[in-house]
Coordinates of C-alpha atoms in Angstrom, one line a residue:
M23 CA -32.5 -25.6 -22.4
G24 CA -33.7 -22.2 -22.1
M25 CA -31.4 -19.0 -21.4
K26 CA -31.0 -18.8 -18.0
S27 CA -31.3 -15.7 -16.6
W28 CA -29.8 -13.3 -13.5
T29 CA -30.6 -10.0 -12.1
N30 CA -28.8 -8.3 -9.3
S31 CA -31.6 -5.9 -9.0
S32 CA -32.6 -5.5 -5.4
S33 CA -36.7 -4.8 -6.7
R34 CA -36.5 -9.0 -8.3
P35 CA -35.4 -11.1 -4.8
A36 CA -33.5 -14.0 -5.6
L37 CA -35.8 -17.5 -5.1
L38 CA -33.9 -21.1 -4.8
T39 CA -34.5 -24.2 -3.4
C40 CA -31.8 -26.2 -1.6
V41 CA -32.1 -29.6 -1.0
L42 CA -33.5 -30.2 2.7
V43 CA -31.2 -32.6 4.6
S44 CA -32.8 -35.5 7.1
V45 CA -34.6 -33.2 8.6
V46 CA -35.7 -29.4 8.9
L47 CA -33.2 -26.7 9.8
M48 CA -33.5 -23.4 10.6
G49 CA -30.8 -23.1 8.1
C50 CA -28.4 -24.9 5.8
P51 CA -24.6 -24.9 7.7
M52 CA -22.4 -22.5 5.3
T53 CA -19.6 -23.8 7.7
Q54 CA -17.3 -26.5 6.3
E55 CA -13.7 -27.6 5.5
E56 CA -12.5 -28.0 2.3
D57 CA -13.0 -31.4 1.4
E58 CA -16.9 -31.6 1.9
P59 CA -18.7 -30.9 -0.5
P60 CA -20.9 -27.7 -0.6
T61 CA -24.6 -27.3 1.2
E62 CA -27.2 -25.2 0.1
D63 CA -29.9 -23.4 2.0
P64 CA -33.4 -23.4 1.9
D65 CA -36.2 -20.8 0.6
V66 CA -37.1 -18.4 2.9
S67 CA -40.5 -19.4 2.1
T68 CA -40.1 -23.1 2.7
P69 CA -43.3 -24.1 4.3
G70 CA -43.9 -24.9 7.9
A71 CA -40.0 -23.1 8.6
P72 CA -40.1 -21.4 11.7
D73 CA -40.8 -17.4 11.9
L74 CA -37.4 -15.9 12.0
P75 CA -35.8 -12.7 13.5
P76 CA -34.7 -9.8 11.6
A77 CA -31.1 -10.2 11.8
D78 CA -31.8 -14.2 10.6
L79 CA -33.7 -13.5 7.5
E80 CA -31.2 -11.2 6.3
E81 CA -28.9 -13.5 6.6
R82 CA -31.0 -15.9 4.4
A83 CA -32.0 -13.5 1.7
E84 CA -27.9 -12.6 1.5
L85 CA -26.8 -16.5 0.8
E86 CA -30.0 -17.5 -1.4
L87 CA -29.2 -14.1 -4.0
L88 CA -24.9 -16.2 -3.9
N89 CA -26.7 -19.3 -4.4
Q90 CA -28.2 -17.8 -7.2
F91 CA -25.0 -15.9 -8.5
F92 CA -22.7 -19.0 -7.7
E93 CA -25.4 -21.3 -9.7
Q94 CA -25.2 -18.7 -13.0
A95 CA -21.6 -18.9 -12.4
R96 CA -21.7 -23.1 -13.2
S97 CA -23.8 -22.4 -15.1
I98 CA -20.8 -19.7 -17.2
R99 CA -18.2 -22.0 -17.2
E100 CA -19.5 -25.5 -18.4
G101 CA -20.7 -23.5 -21.9
E102 CA -24.3 -22.6 -20.7
A103 CA -26.3 -18.9 -22.2
V104 CA -26.8 -16.7 -19.3
Q105 CA -28.5 -13.8 -18.7
F106 CA -26.2 -11.5 -16.2
G107 CA -27.5 -8.1 -15.1
S108 CA -27.8 -6.3 -19.5
F109 CA -24.8 -8.9 -20.1
V110 CA -25.8 -12.1 -22.4
V111 CA -22.5 -14.3 -21.5
E112 CA -22.4 -16.9 -24.6
S113 CA -19.9 -19.7 -24.7
V114 CA -18.4 -22.3 -27.7
I115 CA -16.2 -24.5 -27.3
E116 CA -14.2 -25.3 -30.4
S117 CA -12.9 -28.8 -31.6
D118 CA -9.0 -27.6 -30.9
G119 CA -10.2 -26.8 -27.4
R120 CA -9.9 -23.5 -27.0
Q121 CA -13.4 -22.0 -25.5
T122 CA -14.7 -18.0 -26.4
W123 CA -16.8 -16.4 -24.0
K124 CA -18.7 -13.3 -25.2
Y125 CA -20.0 -10.8 -22.7
R126 CA -22.6 -9.1 -24.9
V127 CA -24.4 -5.8 -23.6
G128 CA -27.6 -6.6 -24.1
G129 CA -27.7 -9.3 -26.6
G130 CA -25.4 -6.9 -28.9
L131 CA -21.9 -6.5 -29.2
A132 CA -20.0 -7.8 -27.2
V133 CA -17.8 -5.7 -25.2
L134 CA -15.8 -8.2 -23.7
T135 CA -13.8 -11.8 -25.5
R136 CA -12.2 -13.9 -23.4
T137 CA -11.0 -16.9 -24.9
Q138 CA -8.9 -19.9 -22.9
Y139 CA -6.3 -22.2 -25.4
P140 CA -5.3 -25.8 -24.0
D141 CA -1.7 -24.7 -23.3
G142 CA -3.1 -22.5 -20.5
T143 CA -2.8 -19.3 -22.5
L144 CA -5.7 -16.7 -22.2
E145 CA -6.7 -13.7 -24.6
D146 CA -9.0 -11.1 -23.8
S147 CA -10.3 -8.8 -26.6
V148 CA -12.0 -5.3 -24.5
D149 CA -14.3 -2.6 -27.3
R150 CA -15.0 -0.4 -24.4
N151 CA -16.7 2.1 -26.3
I152 CA -18.8 -1.0 -28.0
D153 CA -18.3 -0.3 -31.5
G154 CA -17.4 -3.5 -32.9
I155 CA -13.3 -3.1 -32.7
A156 CA -11.1 -4.0 -30.0
D157 CA -9.5 -1.4 -28.2
R158 CA -7.7 -3.5 -25.4
I159 CA -6.0 -6.9 -26.6
S160 CA -4.0 -8.6 -23.5
K161 CA -2.4 -12.5 -24.1
S162 CA -1.3 -14.5 -20.7
T163 CA 1.1 -17.2 -20.8
Q164 CA 3.1 -19.1 -19.0
S165 CA 7.1 -20.8 -19.7
G166 CA 8.0 -22.8 -16.8
S167 CA 7.2 -19.9 -13.1
I168 CA 7.7 -17.5 -15.9
Y169 CA 4.3 -15.8 -16.2
T170 CA 3.8 -12.9 -19.0
R171 CA 0.6 -10.8 -19.8
R172 CA 1.1 -8.5 -23.3
E173 CA -1.6 -5.8 -23.5
Q174 CA -1.8 -3.6 -26.3
I175 CA -4.2 -0.2 -25.6
D176 CA -5.8 2.0 -28.1
E177 CA -6.7 5.7 -25.7
N178 CA -7.8 7.4 -28.0
L179 CA -10.3 5.1 -29.8
D180 CA -9.3 6.0 -33.0
G181 CA -8.5 2.4 -34.0
L182 CA -5.0 2.5 -33.6
F183 CA -2.9 1.5 -30.8
D184 CA -1.2 4.2 -28.8
S185 CA 0.3 2.6 -26.2
R186 CA 1.4 -1.4 -24.8
E187 CA 2.2 -3.0 -21.8
T188 CA 4.6 -6.4 -20.7
L189 CA 4.0 -7.5 -17.6
E190 CA 6.5 -10.5 -16.5
G191 CA 8.2 -12.5 -13.5
E192 CA 7.3 -15.2 -11.2
L193 CA 4.0 -16.7 -11.5
Q194 CA 3.8 -16.0 -7.3
G195 CA 6.6 -13.9 -6.8
D196 CA 6.6 -10.2 -5.0
T197 CA 7.5 -8.8 -7.7
L198 CA 6.3 -8.3 -11.8
Q199 CA 8.6 -5.7 -14.1
L200 CA 6.5 -3.9 -16.2
T201 CA 7.7 -2.3 -19.6
V202 CA 5.4 0.3 -21.4
E203 CA 6.1 1.6 -24.7
Q204 CA 4.4 4.2 -26.7
H205 CA 3.6 4.4 -30.7
I206 CA 5.2 7.5 -31.7
L207 CA 5.4 9.3 -35.2
D208 CA 9.0 10.8 -35.8
S209 CA 9.2 14.4 -37.5
D210 CA 9.8 13.3 -40.5
G211 CA 6.9 10.9 -40.7
Q212 CA 8.6 7.5 -39.8
E213 CA 6.6 5.7 -37.3
H214 CA 8.2 3.2 -34.0
W215 CA 7.6 1.8 -30.3
T216 CA 9.8 3.7 -28.0
I217 CA 9.9 2.6 -24.1
T218 CA 8.4 5.0 -21.5
Q219 CA 8.4 3.6 -18.4
R220 CA 9.9 0.3 -17.0
R221 CA 10.1 -0.4 -13.0
D222 CA 9.2 -3.0 -11.0
E223 CA 5.2 -3.4 -10.1
S224 CA 4.3 -5.5 -6.8
R225 CA 2.5 -8.7 -8.3
I226 CA 0.3 -7.8 -4.7
Q227 CA -2.1 -5.1 -5.3
T228 CA -2.7 -2.9 -2.1
E229 CA -6.0 -0.3 -0.8
K230 CA -3.9 1.9 1.6
N231 CA -3.7 5.2 2.9
I232 CA -1.6 7.2 -0.2
D233 CA 1.1 8.0 3.4
A234 CA 1.0 4.0 5.0
L235 CA 4.4 2.5 4.7
R236 CA 4.2 -1.3 4.5
S237 CA 7.6 -1.6 7.1
G238 CA 4.7 -0.8 9.4
C239 CA 2.5 -3.8 8.2
E240 CA 2.8 -7.6 9.1
F241 CA 1.9 -10.0 6.8
N242 CA 0.8 -12.9 7.9
S243 CA 0.8 -16.3 6.4
P244 CA -2.5 -17.9 4.6
P245 CA -3.5 -19.4 7.8
A246 CA -4.6 -23.6 7.5
S247 CA -8.2 -24.5 7.4
G248 CA -7.9 -26.6 10.0
P249 CA -8.7 -26.3 13.5
P250 CA -9.1 -23.6 14.9
N251 CA -10.7 -22.7 11.5
T252 CA -12.9 -23.3 9.7
V253 CA -14.0 -22.4 5.8
L254 CA -17.4 -20.7 5.0
S255 CA -17.7 -21.9 1.3
Y256 CA -20.3 -20.7 -1.2
D257 CA -19.7 -22.2 -5.3
G258 CA -18.4 -25.6 -4.5
N259 CA -15.5 -24.6 -2.6
R260 CA -14.6 -22.1 -4.9
I261 CA -15.3 -19.0 -3.7
T262 CA -14.6 -19.6 0.1
I263 CA -14.0 -17.6 3.8
I264 CA -11.5 -18.7 6.7
K265 CA -12.7 -17.4 10.0
G266 CA -11.5 -18.5 13.0
E267 CA -8.7 -17.8 15.7
G268 CA -6.1 -18.6 14.1
K269 CA -3.1 -16.5 12.3
G270 CA -4.9 -15.2 9.6
A271 CA -8.4 -15.9 9.6
C272 CA -10.9 -13.4 10.0
S273 CA -13.1 -13.5 13.1
N274 CA -16.4 -13.9 13.3
E275 CA -17.0 -10.3 13.1
T276 CA -14.9 -10.1 9.9
S277 CA -16.4 -13.4 8.0
I278 CA -20.4 -11.4 8.6
M279 CA -19.6 -8.4 6.7
I280 CA -16.9 -10.0 3.8
R281 CA -19.8 -11.9 3.3
K282 CA -22.2 -8.6 3.4
A283 CA -20.0 -6.9 1.1
L284 CA -19.8 -9.6 -1.1
T285 CA -24.1 -9.7 -1.6
Y286 CA -23.1 -6.2 -2.1
V287 CA -21.1 -6.2 -4.8
L288 CA -23.4 -8.8 -6.6
K289 CA -26.8 -6.9 -6.0
S290 CA -26.1 -3.4 -6.2
A291 CA -22.0 -3.0 -7.0
L292 CA -22.0 -4.8 -10.4
G293 CA -25.7 -3.0 -11.5
C294 CA -23.2 0.3 -11.0
L295 CA -20.7 -0.8 -13.1
E296 CA -22.8 -2.3 -15.9
N297 CA -24.5 1.3 -16.2
L298 CA -21.1 2.8 -15.7
N299 CA -17.8 0.9 -17.4
P300 CA -19.8 -2.4 -19.0
E301 CA -16.0 -3.2 -19.2
T302 CA -15.2 -3.6 -15.4
A303 CA -18.7 -5.5 -15.1
A304 CA -17.8 -7.7 -17.7
L305 CA -14.6 -8.4 -16.2
L306 CA -15.2 -8.8 -12.7
V307 CA -18.4 -11.1 -13.4
A308 CA -15.5 -13.6 -15.6
A309 CA -13.4 -13.0 -13.0
L310 CA -15.9 -14.1 -10.2
S311 CA -17.2 -17.0 -12.2
S312 CA -13.8 -18.7 -13.0
Y313 CA -11.9 -18.0 -10.3
R314 CA -11.2 -20.2 -7.5
I315 CA -11.2 -17.1 -4.7
R316 CA -10.2 -17.1 -1.1
F317 CA -10.9 -14.6 1.6
I318 CA -7.7 -14.2 4.1
C319 CA -7.0 -11.5 6.7
T320 CA -3.8 -11.4 6.9
Y321 CA -2.6 -8.0 7.3
T322 CA -2.1 -6.9 10.9
G323 CA -0.8 -3.8 12.9
C324 CA -1.0 -0.9 10.1
T325 CA -4.5 0.9 9.9
G326 CA -2.5 2.1 6.7
Y327 CA -3.3 -0.9 4.6
G328 CA -7.3 -2.2 4.3
G329 CA -7.0 -4.8 1.8
G330 CA -4.6 -6.5 -1.4
A331 CA -5.2 -8.6 -4.4
P332 CA -3.2 -10.1 -7.0
I333 CA -2.9 -8.3 -10.2
N334 CA -1.5 -11.6 -12.4
A335 CA -5.1 -13.5 -11.0
D336 CA -5.9 -14.9 -14.9
K337 CA -2.9 -17.1 -15.2
L338 CA -3.5 -18.1 -11.3
G339 CA -7.5 -18.3 -11.6
S340 CA -7.0 -20.2 -15.5
E341 CA -4.6 -22.4 -13.8
G342 CA -7.1 -23.3 -10.9
K343 CA -5.3 -22.1 -8.8
T344 CA -6.5 -20.6 -5.2
I345 CA -6.4 -16.5 -5.4
D346 CA -6.1 -14.8 -1.8
V347 CA -7.8 -11.5 -1.4
S348 CA -6.4 -10.8 1.6
F349 CA -7.9 -7.7 4.3
N350 CA -6.7 -6.4 7.5
E351 CA -9.2 -6.2 10.2
D352 CA -7.8 -3.6 11.4
A353 CA -8.4 -0.8 9.6
I354 CA -12.3 -1.8 8.7
E355 CA -14.5 1.0 9.7
S356 CA -17.5 0.3 9.1
L357 CA -19.9 -1.5 6.0
D358 CA -19.6 1.2 3.7
H359 CA -15.4 1.0 3.6
F360 CA -15.1 -2.5 3.9
S361 CA -17.3 -2.7 0.9
N362 CA -15.6 -0.3 -1.9
V363 CA -12.4 -1.7 -0.2
L364 CA -14.2 -5.5 -1.1
V365 CA -14.7 -3.8 -4.6
H366 CA -11.0 -2.2 -5.4
E367 CA -9.9 -5.8 -4.7
M368 CA -12.1 -7.5 -6.8
L369 CA -11.3 -4.8 -9.4
H370 CA -7.8 -6.2 -9.0
V371 CA -8.5 -9.7 -9.4
A372 CA -10.8 -8.3 -12.7
G373 CA -6.9 -7.5 -13.9
F374 CA -6.6 -3.7 -13.0
R375 CA -4.0 -2.3 -12.0
H376 CA -3.2 1.1 -10.1
S377 CA -1.6 4.0 -11.6
K378 CA 1.4 5.7 -10.3
L379 CA 2.2 8.9 -9.3
P380 CA 5.3 10.6 -10.1
N381 CA 6.7 9.6 -6.2
N382 CA 5.6 5.9 -6.8
R383 CA 3.2 5.9 -4.8
D384 CA -0.5 4.9 -6.3
D385 CA -2.7 7.6 -7.9
H386 CA -5.9 7.0 -5.6
R387 CA -7.9 9.4 -9.0
D388 CA -7.2 5.6 -10.6
L389 CA -10.0 3.8 -12.0
V390 CA -9.4 1.6 -9.3
Y391 CA -9.8 3.4 -6.9
S392 CA -12.7 5.9 -8.4
C393 CA -15.1 2.9 -9.0
G394 CA -14.2 1.2 -5.5
R395 CA -15.4 4.5 -4.4
H396 CA -18.1 5.1 -6.3
C397 CA -19.6 2.0 -6.5
G398 CA -18.9 1.2 -3.3
R399 CA -21.7 3.2 -0.9
C400 CA -20.1 6.1 -2.5
V401 CA -17.6 6.1 -0.1
V402 CA -15.3 9.2 0.5
D403 CA -11.6 8.9 0.0
Q404 CA -9.5 11.1 3.4
T405 CA -6.2 11.1 1.2
I406 CA -8.0 13.7 -1.3
G407 CA -11.5 14.9 0.3
D408 CA -15.3 14.5 -1.3
E409 CA -14.7 14.2 -5.2
S410 CA -17.8 11.7 -6.1
A411 CA -18.6 13.8 -8.6
Q412 CA -15.1 13.0 -10.5
D413 CA -15.4 9.5 -9.1
C414 CA -17.5 9.0 -11.3
A415 CA -16.2 10.7 -14.4
R416 CA -13.1 9.4 -14.1
C417 CA -14.5 5.2 -13.5
A418 CA -17.2 5.6 -16.9
A419 CA -16.3 4.8 -19.7
P420 CA -15.9 6.9 -22.8
Q421 CA -19.1 7.0 -23.8
N422 CA -21.0 7.5 -20.0
K423 CA -18.4 10.0 -18.8
L424 CA -20.8 12.6 -19.1
S425 CA -24.1 11.1 -17.5
C426 CA -21.7 11.6 -14.4
G427 CA -22.3 15.5 -15.2
Q428 CA -20.3 18.2 -17.0
E429 CA -18.5 21.5 -16.4
I430 CA -18.5 24.3 -19.4
R431 CA -15.2 26.2 -19.2
E432 CA -14.6 29.8 -21.0
E433 CA -11.3 30.3 -22.9
I434 CA -10.9 33.9 -24.0
S435 CA -8.6 34.1 -27.3
G436 CA -6.9 36.5 -29.9
S437 CA -8.0 36.3 -33.4
C438 CA -10.1 33.1 -33.9
E439 CA -12.5 31.6 -36.6
L440 CA -16.3 30.6 -35.7
D441 CA -18.5 27.7 -36.6
D442 CA -21.9 29.3 -36.5
G443 CA -23.4 28.5 -39.3
G444 CA -22.7 31.8 -41.1
P445 CA -20.6 32.3 -44.8
G446 CA -17.3 30.8 -43.9
T447 CA -16.1 30.9 -40.4
F448 CA -15.5 34.6 -39.9
G449 CA -17.9 36.6 -36.9
C450 CA -17.2 40.0 -38.1
R451 CA -18.4 42.0 -40.8
H452 CA -18.6 45.4 -42.0
P453 CA -21.1 46.9 -43.7
D454 CA -20.2 46.8 -47.0
V455 CA -20.8 42.5 -46.9
Y456 CA -17.1 42.2 -45.9
F457 CA -16.5 39.3 -43.1
A458 CA -13.3 39.6 -41.3
T459 CA -12.3 37.0 -38.3
P460 CA -12.7 38.6 -34.9
T461 CA -9.6 39.7 -33.0
S462 CA -10.8 38.1 -30.0
C463 CA -13.5 35.6 -29.2
K464 CA -15.4 33.5 -26.1
K465 CA -14.8 29.6 -26.7
L466 CA -16.8 27.0 -24.8
K467 CA -15.6 23.9 -23.9
I468 CA -17.4 20.8 -22.8
H469 CA -15.3 18.9 -20.2
D470 CA -16.5 15.8 -18.1
C471 CA -16.1 16.3 -14.0
A472 CA -13.0 14.7 -13.8
G473 CA -11.2 17.2 -15.9
N474 CA -10.9 16.1 -19.6
Y475 CA -11.9 17.9 -22.6
V476 CA -14.2 16.2 -24.9
G477 CA -15.8 18.9 -26.9
D478 CA -16.6 22.2 -28.4
Y479 CA -20.2 23.9 -26.6
G480 CA -19.9 26.6 -29.1
S481 CA -17.8 30.1 -29.8
C482 CA -18.4 33.9 -29.7
T483 CA -17.3 37.2 -30.8
L484 CA -15.7 40.0 -28.2
T485 CA -14.2 42.5 -30.0
C486 CA -13.7 42.6 -33.9
P487 CA -11.2 45.0 -36.2
A488 CA -12.6 48.9 -36.5
G489 CA -14.9 48.9 -38.9
Y490 CA -16.3 45.3 -38.1
T491 CA -19.4 44.6 -36.4
E492 CA -19.9 40.9 -33.9
R493 CA -22.2 38.7 -36.2
Q494 CA -22.6 36.6 -32.9
V495 CA -22.0 38.2 -29.7
C496 CA -20.9 36.8 -26.2
T497 CA -24.1 37.4 -24.0
G498 CA -24.4 36.1 -20.1
D499 CA -26.4 32.7 -21.4
D500 CA -23.7 31.6 -23.8
A501 CA -23.0 28.4 -21.3
P502 CA -25.3 26.0 -19.5
S503 CA -25.4 25.6 -15.8
N504 CA -21.7 23.2 -14.7
S505 CA -23.4 19.6 -13.4
C506 CA -20.3 18.3 -11.4
D507 CA -22.2 18.0 -8.3
R508 CA -22.5 14.9 -6.3
P509 CA -24.1 12.5 -8.3
S510 CA -28.0 11.8 -7.3
A511 CA -27.1 7.7 -6.8
C512 CA -24.8 8.6 -3.7
G513 CA -26.9 10.2 -1.5
P514 CA -26.6 13.7 0.3

């Protein structure tokens, strides 16, 4: 069997053919009970099908895109080779029962290697900058009801693990304990690990305004699937939306918005993440293709919360348990805003959690918020304002940060050395061919749009000792222009 392919580009519409039931239908129904078999949707080009109004045609196109993606998802689960956007996903089942999936970028090196063991252990090896060396390794295990995930991280990509983190607690409890350790080199050259942080971490990560208080929210228990609720189902009930009038179910309007936002994730957001941060895209595809996910609406009475999702979805998903992604209908402002919320929550399902500020509030400038905004229709966070270029850089993988733009900063220093290709590194010259270091220099430092130092653009001499002249004089044209403007992909 040849390798199946999937594109999330809007320029190549997905077309699938569904099995028609006894009569020609205007559309295959997507409303069904959880224990009913999934129903396919017909091709829009089915001969003899009546003309549909634009809204119905839009819905049909969305359902076709979802069906095509989940057909590919089944292929990934079953171990077939799949071309998915820029990834080639390969799977191998070992003789001891292990199954390994490799998410290769362009068919080359793997950005993600995921292995599931017969005892349920799940191990991820991530190569963020795609150089063939793993820089983040995590392993999730379970002993009784206790879930544990241990992770080692090479933060500066130098080939050595700088930090390690442990999340541990009841698999379906309210909190997990996070322990962070840093690799320390003492003044006497001795290496050891030291605990730098220990705190309780909410198992359900929530998208919220910085001033929102949990006390203002009511969390309703996940709704039942029976009357007055129904189930919108995709991928053979692996992806479902609970819709109806029962407590905790989503309204018809919200159910439609979830479908549209999910279509946006598959059609646009995944492509954005593939280009900017392949690690996040690969982990998101892995989650969507292997976990059982249920979308519900259980937060009420608090406009500050957009939704919530578990950060231990890896273990829940690997055991076949349903992962609830919950939304607050009161906080939905628009489809653009909701698309950002869905990208944000799905990044939690993919394994990413929030960074914390010193006051223990969520950092709205962490990877989850930044990628959610940038690849979720470039929405503006009311808490921090429009930081579109910064969001792009914070979301990007190390090798892609400057694709979002750059900022050149001047640094004036005292006695300095210049790397100008001349004799030695001396920036001042005496008429008798003596050289000296300048008494002051200007260095041009390259930063990404998030303010992180990337490298030096160059240096020049400002002043020299008496009797010496500058070999590399500073002018007003030394630095390139800054380019940390709103990314063109975000529109005006």
